[in-house]
Amino acid sequence: MSPDTHVLALIEEGNPIPDPDQLTVDQELNQLYLTAINRRNVEATMLDTETRTEQSTKPRSRTLVAIAAVVAIVVGVAWVLLSQNETEVPPAVTPTTLVSEVAPTFEGFWADPTGTQVAFQDNNYFIVRNGVTEDQGTFTFLESSANLRFRSNSLTVSCMSGDVGGYDFIFPNADSLQMTVATEDCGEFERLGQSIALTRTTAFGIPQVEVEVTTTIAAGPIFGPNGFEVFIGQDAPGTYETDPESRFRPLIFSTDGSWGCVHSNPDLLPAGSPICGSHGPVFELDSSGVVAGFLVISETGREPAEVLSSLRANSEVVVGGETEFVPESGDWSSVVFTLDAADSAPSRTTHCGTYEGPCAGTDLINPTDTEATHHGSEPTDWAVSSTQTIWLITLGDGSELVAIAWFEKSYVPPEEDVAALAEAATAVISSLNFPG
Amino acid sequence: MTPAETARFNALYAAHQKRIYSYVRRRVNTDIVDDVVADVFMTAWRRIADAPDGEETILWLYRVAQLVTSSHWRGMRRRKNLDTKLSAVATPSGISIPDQIVVREEVREALRIMDRLNDNDREILKLSLWEQLSGDEISVVLAIKPAAARQRLARAKKRLAREYEKKVGSNTAAIATNPGGAL
């Protein structure tokens, strides 16, 4: 066999999926199930004939409805499959109690003097800095308990190249946590969302801080030290369609006590997560630029109106208009964004990551980048030009507003569900309280 | 969407979901396969009127998948720049297939070599070797002329073979100069 034939044969052999027909139904379900949870949203949208009328003159609305419709169709297919395999379908966003499979002595909450904290719980890790979750994901032990592998849930926070910079980006204070890169995996795992292996160079000599991580820490993001409360704005419970061009999926409030973002792999997003990854879901304004609702998560117990009022006073937020949100000082570990409220124009959305503060603002904004949003929405020949997305904003001063989301309401739940949903959502949020 | 179009989309989805899933899975990180596949079918839904009938349907879907996947990687690259400002550079393919599958070392090495080829070469090789498409079919997916597709495929194979020989040659040379294996 000549070398060229040989290498071609090797490539053929390396086909990750040599026979697509052998794919199992489960894999299909894994994909389709997610769409099923949008069922009510889709139904509401499909029944909204007024919206249908509007779509003829509003490209963005048309797209939204179109996407809702495609979801409906896919749901139909999914429904058939689900009905055949009902018992195999995992709940997507139910609050779960994960079964710990790791050495219990390892679990706990570790901190370094600079304020970076790492919590290990039920195979999940959380890296928190100044009260803001910078990264989270799963960890597993490798061959020996001395080696750990971290796998970030976030596609945007991960190993970049295996160099120190990339490493630090994942784990800002790895050295002080006495961990070092154990393998060269990073060199090959250059892809976002891949994993990095770390090794404890000593037996975790950092003293455990005073708090013990207990089951009260849900497998979800940790926003701050104490007392989260959730406030739900008008008609907030329900299903909200996020940017259809984005990889992020809807934010769900459901009557079973769960809420969270939905990702294609529910396992990657723990129940009760109000934020997907470290950036959060994308929400849309309606076509007029009016914010249709809001969700405020605050740890201070203030009323939403008060929080919003404070925001306006401090940062010149103008709801529903041309907006420039500038932190009052450089202390916040996020956020600057701009919103182009013109429906017909391409949106310009950007934000600063939550992991590198303070945000310098314009250095991360490319004024010429008007074609696509920072995440998701890549222009293609069929792409929607106007998305008007705003990112969930994560404020990281550790004492006040933690997150705020603006979204377009696309589903109004029955009135009797609202109270139950609010109560359920509050309960879930309460379960995120960080003890101590 | 008319009932007929709905039925058509349903049929298209049922018939080709696995192959599109496989196509995407062969090119992107496993974590995001579902999202990309969903985007492909969303696009297909929006463009159902453009979908050809018969055997060309799957080629058209491959074309959509190829655009969506490319778009995805453009976004990933942009995100990298914006998010990190690090000097880290993504490899062209955006996914390291060799690291994700269990294969013997020789195969892994060949996949790594393929990964080092440019985007166009890599894609056309995958279409040929993994999707098992003919030159004419590849031309539909890539929206180029059949002759051009065949030519590109031939060139890609040559480049792959050349790189492979180079690698194999250097390994052989290393063994020859260092038979004991000590460095």
Coordinates of C-alpha atoms in Angstrom, one line a residue:
Chain A
M1 CA 0.0 0.0 0.0
S2 CA 1.4 3.3 -1.0
P3 CA 1.9 6.0 1.7
D4 CA -0.9 8.1 0.4
T5 CA -3.4 5.3 0.2
H6 CA -2.2 4.2 3.6
V7 CA -2.8 7.6 5.2
L8 CA -6.2 7.9 3.6
A9 CA -7.1 4.5 5.0
L10 CA -6.0 5.7 8.4
I11 CA -8.1 8.8 8.2
E12 CA -11.1 6.7 7.3
E13 CA -10.4 4.5 10.2
G14 CA -10.4 7.6 12.4
N15 CA -13.9 8.6 11.5
P16 CA -15.5 9.4 14.9
I17 CA -18.8 8.1 13.7
P18 CA -18.2 5.6 11.0
D19 CA -21.9 4.6 10.7
P20 CA -24.4 7.3 11.5
D21 CA -27.2 4.7 11.2
Q22 CA -25.8 3.1 14.4
L23 CA -26.5 6.3 16.4
T24 CA -28.9 5.5 19.1
V25 CA -32.2 7.1 19.7
D26 CA -30.9 8.4 23.0
Q27 CA -28.6 10.7 21.2
E28 CA -31.4 12.1 19.3
L29 CA -33.4 12.5 22.4
N30 CA -30.6 14.3 24.0
Q31 CA -30.9 16.9 21.4
L32 CA -34.6 17.0 20.9
Y33 CA -35.6 17.0 24.5
L34 CA -34.5 20.5 24.9
T35 CA -36.9 21.7 22.4
A36 CA -39.7 19.9 24.1
I37 CA -39.5 22.1 27.1
N38 CA -40.3 25.1 24.9
R39 CA -43.6 23.6 24.1
R40 CA -45.7 26.0 25.9
N41 CA -43.8 28.9 24.6
V42 CA -44.2 27.7 21.1
E43 CA -47.8 27.1 21.5
A44 CA -48.3 30.6 22.8
T45 CA -46.4 32.0 19.9
M46 CA -48.0 29.9 17.3
L47 CA -51.4 30.9 18.5
D48 CA -50.6 34.6 18.5
T49 CA -52.1 35.5 15.2
E50 CA -51.4 39.1 15.8
T51 CA -47.7 38.4 16.0
R52 CA -48.0 36.5 12.8
T53 CA -49.4 39.6 11.2
E54 CA -46.6 41.7 12.5
Q55 CA -44.0 39.4 11.2
S56 CA -44.7 40.3 7.7
T57 CA -43.3 43.7 8.3
K58 CA -40.7 43.0 10.9
P59 CA -37.9 40.7 9.9
R60 CA -36.7 40.1 13.4
S61 CA -40.2 39.1 14.7
R62 CA -40.6 36.9 11.7
T63 CA -37.4 35.1 12.6
L64 CA -38.5 34.7 16.1
V65 CA -41.8 33.2 15.1
A66 CA -40.1 31.1 12.5
I67 CA -37.7 29.7 15.1
A68 CA -40.5 29.1 17.5
A69 CA -42.3 27.3 14.8
V70 CA -39.4 25.1 13.9
V71 CA -39.1 24.3 17.6
A72 CA -42.7 23.2 17.5
I73 CA -42.0 20.9 14.6
V74 CA -39.0 19.5 16.2
V75 CA -41.0 19.1 19.4
G76 CA -43.4 17.1 17.4
V77 CA -40.7 14.7 16.3
A78 CA -39.3 14.7 19.8
W79 CA -42.7 14.0 21.3
V80 CA -43.0 10.9 19.3
L81 CA -39.6 9.8 20.3
L82 CA -40.2 10.8 23.9
S83 CA -43.4 8.8 24.0
Q84 CA -41.4 5.8 23.1
N85 CA -38.7 6.4 25.6
E86 CA -40.3 8.4 28.3
T87 CA -38.5 6.7 31.1
E88 CA -35.2 7.5 29.6
V89 CA -35.6 11.2 29.5
P90 CA -33.7 13.1 32.1
P91 CA -35.1 16.2 33.7
A92 CA -33.5 19.2 32.2
V93 CA -33.7 21.8 34.9
T94 CA -34.9 20.2 38.0
P95 CA -33.1 20.9 41.2
T96 CA -31.1 17.8 41.7
T97 CA -29.1 16.5 44.6
L98 CA -26.0 15.1 43.0
V99 CA -24.6 11.9 44.4
S100 CA -21.1 12.5 45.5
E101 CA -18.6 10.0 44.0
V102 CA -15.5 11.7 45.1
A103 CA -13.4 11.4 48.2
P104 CA -15.3 13.2 50.9
T105 CA -12.2 14.6 52.4
F106 CA -11.6 16.5 49.2
E107 CA -14.9 18.2 49.1
G108 CA -15.0 21.5 50.7
F109 CA -14.3 25.1 50.3
W110 CA -10.8 26.3 49.7
A111 CA -9.6 29.8 49.5
D112 CA -6.3 31.6 49.0
P113 CA -5.3 34.9 50.5
T114 CA -6.1 36.8 47.4
G115 CA -9.7 36.1 47.5
T116 CA -10.0 33.4 45.0
Q117 CA -12.1 30.6 46.4
V118 CA -12.6 27.1 45.1
A119 CA -15.4 24.9 46.1
F120 CA -15.7 21.3 45.4
Q121 CA -19.0 19.7 45.7
D122 CA -20.5 16.6 44.1
N123 CA -18.0 16.5 41.2
N124 CA -18.6 20.1 40.5
Y125 CA -16.1 22.9 41.1
F126 CA -16.7 26.6 41.5
I127 CA -14.1 29.2 41.3
V128 CA -15.3 32.3 42.9
R129 CA -13.5 35.6 43.1
N130 CA -14.7 38.5 45.0
G131 CA -18.1 36.9 45.3
V132 CA -18.5 36.3 41.6
T133 CA -18.3 32.9 40.0
E134 CA -15.6 33.0 37.5
D135 CA -15.8 29.5 36.3
Q136 CA -17.5 26.3 37.1
G137 CA -17.6 22.9 35.8
T138 CA -16.9 19.4 36.8
F139 CA -13.9 17.7 38.1
T140 CA -12.8 14.2 38.1
F141 CA -10.0 12.3 39.5
L142 CA -7.5 10.8 37.1
E143 CA -5.5 7.7 37.8
S144 CA -4.7 8.7 41.3
S145 CA -6.3 11.1 43.6
A146 CA -3.4 13.4 43.2
N147 CA -4.5 14.4 39.8
L148 CA -7.6 16.2 38.9
R149 CA -9.1 17.1 35.7
F150 CA -11.3 20.2 35.4
R151 CA -13.8 20.6 32.7
S152 CA -15.3 24.0 32.5
N153 CA -19.0 24.3 31.7
S154 CA -18.2 27.5 29.9
L155 CA -17.2 27.5 26.4
T156 CA -15.5 30.8 26.8
V157 CA -13.5 30.2 29.9
S158 CA -11.1 27.4 29.3
C159 CA -7.7 26.3 28.4
M160 CA -6.4 28.4 25.6
S161 CA -3.1 27.0 24.7
G162 CA -1.5 25.5 27.7
D163 CA 0.6 28.5 28.5
V164 CA 0.6 30.3 31.7
G165 CA -1.8 32.9 30.5
G166 CA -4.3 30.4 29.4
Y167 CA -4.0 28.5 32.6
D168 CA -4.3 31.6 34.7
F169 CA -7.3 32.5 32.9
I170 CA -9.0 29.4 34.0
F171 CA -7.7 29.3 37.4
P172 CA -6.5 32.7 38.5
N173 CA -4.6 31.7 41.5
A174 CA -3.6 28.2 40.8
D175 CA -0.2 28.7 42.2
S176 CA -1.4 29.8 45.5
L177 CA -3.7 26.9 45.5
Q178 CA -0.6 24.8 45.0
M179 CA -1.8 23.3 41.8
T180 CA 0.3 23.1 38.7
V181 CA -0.3 22.0 35.2
A182 CA 0.2 18.3 35.3
T183 CA 0.0 17.4 31.7
E184 CA 0.5 18.9 28.3
D185 CA -3.1 18.3 27.5
C186 CA -3.6 22.0 27.2
G187 CA -1.3 22.0 24.2
E188 CA -3.6 19.8 22.4
F189 CA -6.8 20.7 24.0
E190 CA -6.6 24.1 22.5
R191 CA -10.3 24.2 22.0
L192 CA -12.6 26.1 24.1
G193 CA -14.5 24.0 26.5
Q194 CA -11.9 21.4 26.8
S195 CA -10.3 20.3 29.9
I196 CA -7.1 20.9 31.7
A197 CA -5.5 18.6 34.2
L198 CA -4.1 19.9 37.4
T199 CA -2.1 18.3 40.1
R200 CA -1.9 19.0 43.7
T201 CA 1.8 19.5 44.3
T202 CA 1.3 19.2 48.0
A203 CA -1.5 17.7 50.0
F204 CA -3.6 20.8 49.6
G205 CA -1.9 22.7 52.3
I206 CA -4.2 25.6 52.2
P207 CA -6.3 25.6 55.4
Q208 CA -9.9 25.2 54.9
V209 CA -11.8 28.3 55.6
E210 CA -14.3 28.5 58.3
V211 CA -17.2 27.5 56.2
E212 CA -18.1 23.9 55.4
V213 CA -19.6 23.3 52.1
T214 CA -22.7 21.3 52.7
T215 CA -25.6 20.2 50.7
T216 CA -27.1 23.6 50.9
I217 CA -24.7 24.5 48.1
A218 CA -26.6 23.6 45.1
A219 CA -24.8 22.6 42.0
G220 CA -25.1 26.0 40.7
P221 CA -23.3 29.3 40.6
I222 CA -22.2 31.0 43.7
F223 CA -22.8 34.7 43.6
G224 CA -22.0 36.0 46.9
P225 CA -21.7 35.2 50.5
N226 CA -25.2 35.4 51.8
G227 CA -28.9 36.1 51.5
F228 CA -29.8 35.9 47.9
E229 CA -33.3 36.8 47.1
V230 CA -35.0 36.7 43.9
F231 CA -37.4 39.2 42.6
I232 CA -39.6 38.6 39.7
G233 CA -40.8 41.4 37.7
Q234 CA -44.2 41.6 36.1
D235 CA -45.1 38.4 34.3
A236 CA -41.6 37.2 34.7
P237 CA -42.2 33.5 35.3
G238 CA -42.4 31.6 32.2
T239 CA -40.3 30.6 29.3
Y240 CA -38.2 33.1 27.6
E241 CA -36.7 32.6 24.2
T242 CA -33.2 33.8 24.1
D243 CA -31.2 34.9 21.1
P244 CA -32.0 32.3 18.5
E245 CA -28.7 32.7 16.9
S246 CA -26.9 32.1 20.1
R247 CA -25.8 28.8 21.5
F248 CA -27.6 29.8 24.7
R249 CA -31.0 28.5 25.3
P250 CA -34.0 29.8 27.1
L251 CA -34.3 30.7 30.6
I252 CA -36.9 28.6 32.2
F253 CA -39.1 29.0 35.2
S254 CA -41.2 25.9 35.8
T255 CA -43.7 24.8 38.2
D256 CA -41.7 21.9 39.6
G257 CA -39.5 24.3 41.5
S258 CA -36.8 24.6 39.0
W259 CA -35.4 27.3 37.0
G260 CA -32.4 27.9 35.0
C261 CA -30.8 28.1 31.7
V262 CA -31.1 25.2 29.4
H263 CA -28.2 23.9 27.5
S264 CA -28.0 21.2 25.1
N265 CA -26.6 19.0 27.7
P266 CA -28.6 19.4 30.9
D267 CA -25.9 17.8 32.9
L268 CA -23.6 20.7 32.1
L269 CA -25.9 23.2 33.6
P270 CA -26.8 22.4 37.2
A271 CA -30.3 22.8 38.3
G272 CA -31.0 26.2 39.8
S273 CA -28.5 28.0 37.6
P274 CA -29.8 31.4 36.9
I275 CA -26.8 32.0 34.7
C276 CA -25.5 29.9 32.0
G277 CA -21.8 29.6 32.2
S278 CA -20.0 32.7 33.2
H279 CA -21.7 35.0 30.8
G280 CA -25.3 34.3 31.1
P281 CA -28.0 33.9 28.6
V282 CA -28.9 36.4 26.0
F283 CA -32.2 38.1 26.2
E284 CA -33.9 40.2 23.7
L285 CA -35.7 43.4 23.8
D286 CA -38.9 43.5 21.9
S287 CA -38.8 45.2 18.5
S288 CA -39.7 48.5 19.9
G289 CA -36.8 48.4 22.2
V290 CA -39.0 48.3 25.3
V291 CA -38.0 46.0 28.0
A292 CA -40.8 43.6 28.5
G293 CA -39.9 42.4 31.8
F294 CA -37.1 41.9 34.1
L295 CA -35.5 39.6 36.6
V296 CA -33.3 40.9 39.3
I297 CA -31.3 38.8 41.6
S298 CA -30.1 40.8 44.5
E299 CA -28.4 39.8 47.6
T300 CA -29.4 42.9 49.5
G301 CA -33.1 42.3 49.8
R302 CA -34.0 45.5 48.1
E303 CA -37.0 45.8 45.9
P304 CA -36.5 45.5 42.2
A305 CA -37.7 49.0 41.6
E306 CA -35.3 50.3 44.1
V307 CA -32.5 48.4 42.5
L308 CA -33.3 49.6 39.1
S309 CA -33.7 53.1 40.4
S310 CA -30.3 52.8 41.9
L311 CA -28.9 51.6 38.7
R312 CA -30.3 54.4 36.8
A313 CA -29.0 56.9 39.3
N314 CA -25.6 55.4 39.4
S315 CA -25.0 54.4 35.9
E316 CA -27.3 56.2 33.7
V317 CA -29.3 53.2 32.6
V318 CA -32.1 54.2 30.4
V319 CA -34.5 51.3 30.0
G320 CA -35.5 50.7 26.5
G321 CA -33.6 53.4 24.8
E322 CA -30.2 54.0 23.5
T323 CA -28.2 52.7 26.4
E324 CA -24.8 53.0 27.6
F325 CA -24.2 51.3 30.9
V326 CA -21.1 52.4 32.6
P327 CA -20.1 51.3 36.0
E328 CA -19.7 54.1 38.4
S329 CA -16.3 53.1 39.3
G330 CA -13.8 50.6 38.2
D331 CA -14.6 48.3 41.0
W332 CA -17.1 46.2 39.2
S333 CA -15.7 43.3 37.5
S334 CA -18.0 43.8 34.6
V335 CA -19.7 45.5 32.6
V336 CA -19.9 47.9 29.8
F337 CA -22.3 47.3 27.0
T338 CA -23.9 49.3 24.4
L339 CA -27.2 48.7 22.8
D340 CA -28.3 49.8 19.5
A341 CA -32.0 50.2 19.9
A342 CA -32.8 50.7 16.2
D343 CA -34.7 47.8 15.1
S344 CA -33.6 47.9 11.5
A345 CA -30.0 48.3 12.2
P346 CA -27.6 45.6 13.2
S347 CA -27.1 45.5 16.8
R348 CA -23.9 46.1 18.5
T349 CA -23.6 44.3 21.7
T350 CA -20.6 43.7 23.7
H351 CA -19.6 43.2 27.2
C352 CA -16.6 42.7 29.3
G353 CA -16.0 39.4 30.8
T354 CA -16.6 38.9 34.4
Y355 CA -13.3 37.5 35.1
E356 CA -11.0 40.3 34.4
G357 CA -12.0 43.4 36.1
P358 CA -12.2 46.2 36.1
C359 CA -13.6 46.5 32.7
A360 CA -11.9 49.1 30.7
G361 CA -14.9 49.7 28.5
T362 CA -14.0 50.7 25.1
D363 CA -11.0 48.5 24.8
L364 CA -13.3 45.6 24.4
I365 CA -15.7 47.3 22.2
N366 CA -15.1 47.3 18.5
P367 CA -17.1 50.1 17.1
T368 CA -16.9 48.8 13.7
D369 CA -18.2 45.4 14.7
T370 CA -21.8 46.1 13.9
E371 CA -22.7 42.9 12.2
A372 CA -22.8 40.5 15.0
T373 CA -23.1 40.2 18.6
H374 CA -20.2 39.2 20.7
H375 CA -21.5 35.8 21.3
G376 CA -23.6 33.8 19.0
S377 CA -25.2 35.7 16.1
E378 CA -22.7 35.2 13.4
P379 CA -23.6 36.8 10.2
T380 CA -24.3 34.4 7.4
D381 CA -26.2 34.9 4.2
W382 CA -29.4 34.1 6.0
A383 CA -28.5 35.6 9.4
V384 CA -30.8 38.0 11.1
S385 CA -29.1 41.4 11.0
S386 CA -30.8 42.8 14.0
T387 CA -30.8 41.0 17.2
Q388 CA -30.9 43.7 19.8
T389 CA -29.5 41.4 22.4
I390 CA -28.3 42.4 25.8
W391 CA -26.2 40.1 27.8
L392 CA -27.1 39.2 31.3
I393 CA -25.0 41.5 33.3
T394 CA -23.1 40.3 36.1
L395 CA -22.0 42.9 38.6
G396 CA -19.2 41.9 40.8
D397 CA -18.8 44.3 43.6
G398 CA -19.9 41.5 45.9
S399 CA -22.2 43.5 47.9
E400 CA -25.0 44.8 45.8
L401 CA -26.7 43.9 42.6
V402 CA -25.5 40.7 41.3
A403 CA -27.3 40.1 38.2
I404 CA -29.9 41.7 36.1
A405 CA -31.5 40.4 33.0
W406 CA -33.6 42.1 30.4
F407 CA -35.6 40.0 28.2
E408 CA -38.4 39.8 25.8
K409 CA -41.5 38.3 27.2
S410 CA -42.8 35.6 24.9
Y411 CA -44.9 33.7 27.2
V412 CA -47.3 34.7 29.8
P413 CA -48.2 31.9 32.2
P414 CA -51.6 31.4 33.6
E415 CA -52.2 33.7 36.5
E416 CA -52.5 30.9 39.0
D417 CA -49.1 29.7 38.1
V418 CA -47.4 33.0 38.7
A419 CA -47.3 32.9 42.5
A420 CA -46.3 29.2 42.6
L421 CA -43.5 29.9 40.1
A422 CA -42.3 32.9 42.0
E423 CA -42.3 30.9 45.2
A424 CA -40.6 28.0 43.6
A425 CA -37.9 30.2 42.1
T426 CA -37.3 31.9 45.4
A427 CA -36.9 28.5 47.0
V428 CA -34.4 27.5 44.5
I429 CA -32.5 30.7 44.9
S430 CA -32.5 30.3 48.6
S431 CA -30.9 26.9 48.2
L432 CA -28.0 28.7 46.6
N433 CA -27.2 30.5 49.8
F434 CA -23.7 30.2 50.7
P435 CA -23.5 29.1 54.3
G436 CA -21.4 31.1 56.8
Chain B
M1 CA -45.2 27.5 6.9
T2 CA -47.8 25.6 5.0
P3 CA -48.9 22.1 6.1
A4 CA -47.1 20.7 3.1
E5 CA -43.9 22.4 4.1
T6 CA -44.2 21.3 7.6
A7 CA -44.6 17.7 6.5
R8 CA -41.7 18.1 4.2
F9 CA -39.5 19.4 7.0
N10 CA -40.6 16.6 9.3
A11 CA -39.6 14.1 6.6
L12 CA -36.3 15.8 6.0
Y13 CA -35.5 15.9 9.7
A14 CA -36.4 12.2 10.2
A15 CA -34.5 11.1 7.2
H16 CA -31.3 13.1 7.7
Q17 CA -31.0 13.9 11.4
K18 CA -28.4 11.2 12.1
R19 CA -26.2 12.1 9.2
I20 CA -26.2 15.7 10.0
Y21 CA -25.5 14.9 13.6
S22 CA -22.6 12.8 12.5
Y23 CA -21.3 15.5 10.2
V24 CA -21.4 18.1 13.0
R25 CA -20.0 15.7 15.5
R26 CA -17.0 15.1 13.3
R27 CA -16.2 18.7 13.3
V28 CA -17.0 20.4 16.5
N29 CA -16.6 19.9 20.2
T30 CA -19.0 17.3 21.6
D31 CA -20.3 19.9 24.1
I32 CA -21.8 22.0 21.4
V33 CA -22.8 19.4 18.8
D34 CA -26.5 19.6 19.8
D35 CA -26.5 23.3 19.5
V36 CA -24.9 23.4 16.1
V37 CA -27.2 20.7 14.8
A38 CA -30.2 22.6 16.1
D39 CA -29.0 25.7 14.3
V40 CA -28.6 23.6 11.1
F41 CA -32.2 22.5 11.3
M42 CA -33.5 25.9 12.2
T43 CA -31.9 27.2 9.1
A44 CA -33.3 24.3 7.1
W45 CA -36.7 25.1 8.4
R46 CA -36.4 28.7 7.4
R47 CA -35.1 27.7 4.0
I48 CA -37.2 24.7 3.5
A49 CA -38.5 26.2 0.3
D50 CA -35.0 26.1 -1.1
A51 CA -34.4 22.5 -0.2
P52 CA -34.0 20.3 -3.2
D53 CA -35.7 17.1 -3.5
G54 CA -34.4 13.6 -3.7
E55 CA -30.8 12.7 -3.3
E56 CA -29.7 16.3 -3.3
T57 CA -31.5 17.0 0.0
I58 CA -28.7 15.6 2.1
L59 CA -26.1 17.5 0.1
W60 CA -28.0 20.7 0.6
L61 CA -28.2 19.9 4.3
Y62 CA -24.5 19.3 4.3
R63 CA -24.0 22.7 2.7
V64 CA -26.1 24.3 5.4
A65 CA -24.2 22.4 8.1
Q66 CA -21.0 23.5 6.6
L67 CA -22.0 27.1 6.7
V68 CA -23.3 26.9 10.2
T69 CA -20.2 25.1 11.4
S70 CA -18.0 27.6 9.7
S71 CA -20.0 30.4 11.2
H72 CA -19.6 28.8 14.6
W73 CA -15.9 28.7 14.3
R74 CA -15.7 32.3 13.2
G75 CA -17.6 33.1 16.3
M76 CA -15.3 31.0 18.5
R77 CA -12.3 32.8 17.1
R78 CA -13.8 36.2 17.7
R79 CA -14.8 35.3 21.2
K80 CA -11.3 34.2 21.9
N81 CA -10.0 37.6 20.7
L82 CA -12.5 39.6 22.7
D83 CA -12.6 37.5 25.8
T84 CA -9.1 36.8 26.4
K85 CA -6.8 39.1 24.5
L86 CA -4.4 36.3 25.0
S87 CA -2.0 35.4 22.3
A88 CA -3.2 31.9 22.2
V89 CA -4.1 30.9 18.7
A90 CA -6.8 28.4 17.8
T91 CA -5.8 25.7 15.5
P92 CA -7.6 25.9 12.2
S93 CA -10.0 23.1 12.7
G94 CA -11.2 24.2 16.1
I95 CA -11.5 20.7 17.3
S96 CA -9.0 18.1 18.1
I97 CA -10.6 14.9 16.9
P98 CA -7.6 12.9 17.8
D99 CA -8.0 13.7 21.4
Q100 CA -11.6 12.8 21.5
I101 CA -11.7 9.3 20.1
V102 CA -10.0 6.2 21.1
V103 CA -7.9 5.0 18.2
R104 CA -4.6 3.4 17.7
E105 CA -1.6 5.7 17.6
E106 CA -1.1 5.4 13.9
V107 CA -4.6 6.7 13.2
R108 CA -4.3 9.4 15.8
E109 CA -1.1 10.6 14.1
A110 CA -2.8 10.6 10.7
L111 CA -5.7 12.6 12.2
R112 CA -3.3 15.1 13.7
I113 CA -1.6 15.5 10.3
M114 CA -5.0 16.1 8.7
D115 CA -5.8 18.7 11.4
R116 CA -2.7 20.6 10.4
L117 CA -3.9 21.1 6.8
N118 CA -5.8 24.2 5.9
D119 CA -9.5 24.4 6.4
N120 CA -10.4 23.7 2.8
D121 CA -8.2 20.6 2.5
R122 CA -9.4 19.2 5.7
E123 CA -13.1 19.8 4.9
I124 CA -12.9 18.2 1.5
L125 CA -11.0 15.2 2.9
K126 CA -13.6 14.7 5.5
L127 CA -16.4 15.0 3.0
S128 CA -14.8 12.4 0.9
L129 CA -13.5 10.0 3.5
W130 CA -16.0 10.4 6.3
E131 CA -19.1 11.5 4.6
Q132 CA -18.2 9.2 1.7
L133 CA -19.3 11.8 -0.9
S134 CA -18.2 11.6 -4.5
G135 CA -16.5 14.5 -6.3
D136 CA -19.7 15.6 -7.8
E137 CA -21.5 15.5 -4.5
I138 CA -18.8 17.4 -2.8
S139 CA -19.1 20.1 -5.5
V140 CA -22.7 20.6 -4.5
V141 CA -21.9 20.8 -0.8
L142 CA -19.1 23.3 -1.4
A143 CA -20.9 25.1 -4.2
I144 CA -18.1 24.7 -6.6
K145 CA -17.9 23.1 -10.0
P146 CA -17.4 19.3 -10.1
A147 CA -14.1 19.6 -11.8
A148 CA -12.9 22.0 -9.2
A149 CA -14.0 19.7 -6.5
R150 CA -12.2 16.7 -7.9
Q151 CA -9.1 18.8 -8.4
R152 CA -9.2 20.2 -4.9
L153 CA -9.7 16.7 -3.5
A154 CA -6.8 15.4 -5.4
R155 CA -4.6 18.2 -4.2
A156 CA -5.7 17.8 -0.6
K157 CA -4.9 14.1 -0.8
K158 CA -1.5 14.9 -2.1
R159 CA -0.8 17.4 0.6
L160 CA -1.9 15.0 3.2
A161 CA 0.3 12.2 1.8
R162 CA 3.2 14.6 1.6
E163 CA 2.8 15.7 5.2
Y164 CA 2.4 12.1 6.3
E165 CA 5.5 11.0 4.5
K166 CA 7.3 13.9 6.0
K167 CA 6.2 12.9 9.5
V168 CA 6.9 9.2 9.0
G169 CA 10.2 10.1 7.5
S170 CA 11.3 12.2 10.4
N171 CA 10.2 9.5 12.8
T172 CA 12.2 6.9 10.9
A173 CA 15.2 9.2 10.9
A174 CA 14.9 9.8 14.6
I175 CA 14.9 6.1 15.3
A176 CA 17.8 5.6 13.0
T177 CA 20.0 8.3 14.7
N178 CA 18.9 7.3 18.1
P179 CA 18.3 3.6 18.1
G180 CA 18.5 3.2 21.9
G181 CA 15.8 5.7 22.4
A182 CA 17.7 7.8 24.8
L183 CA 17.7 11.5 24.3

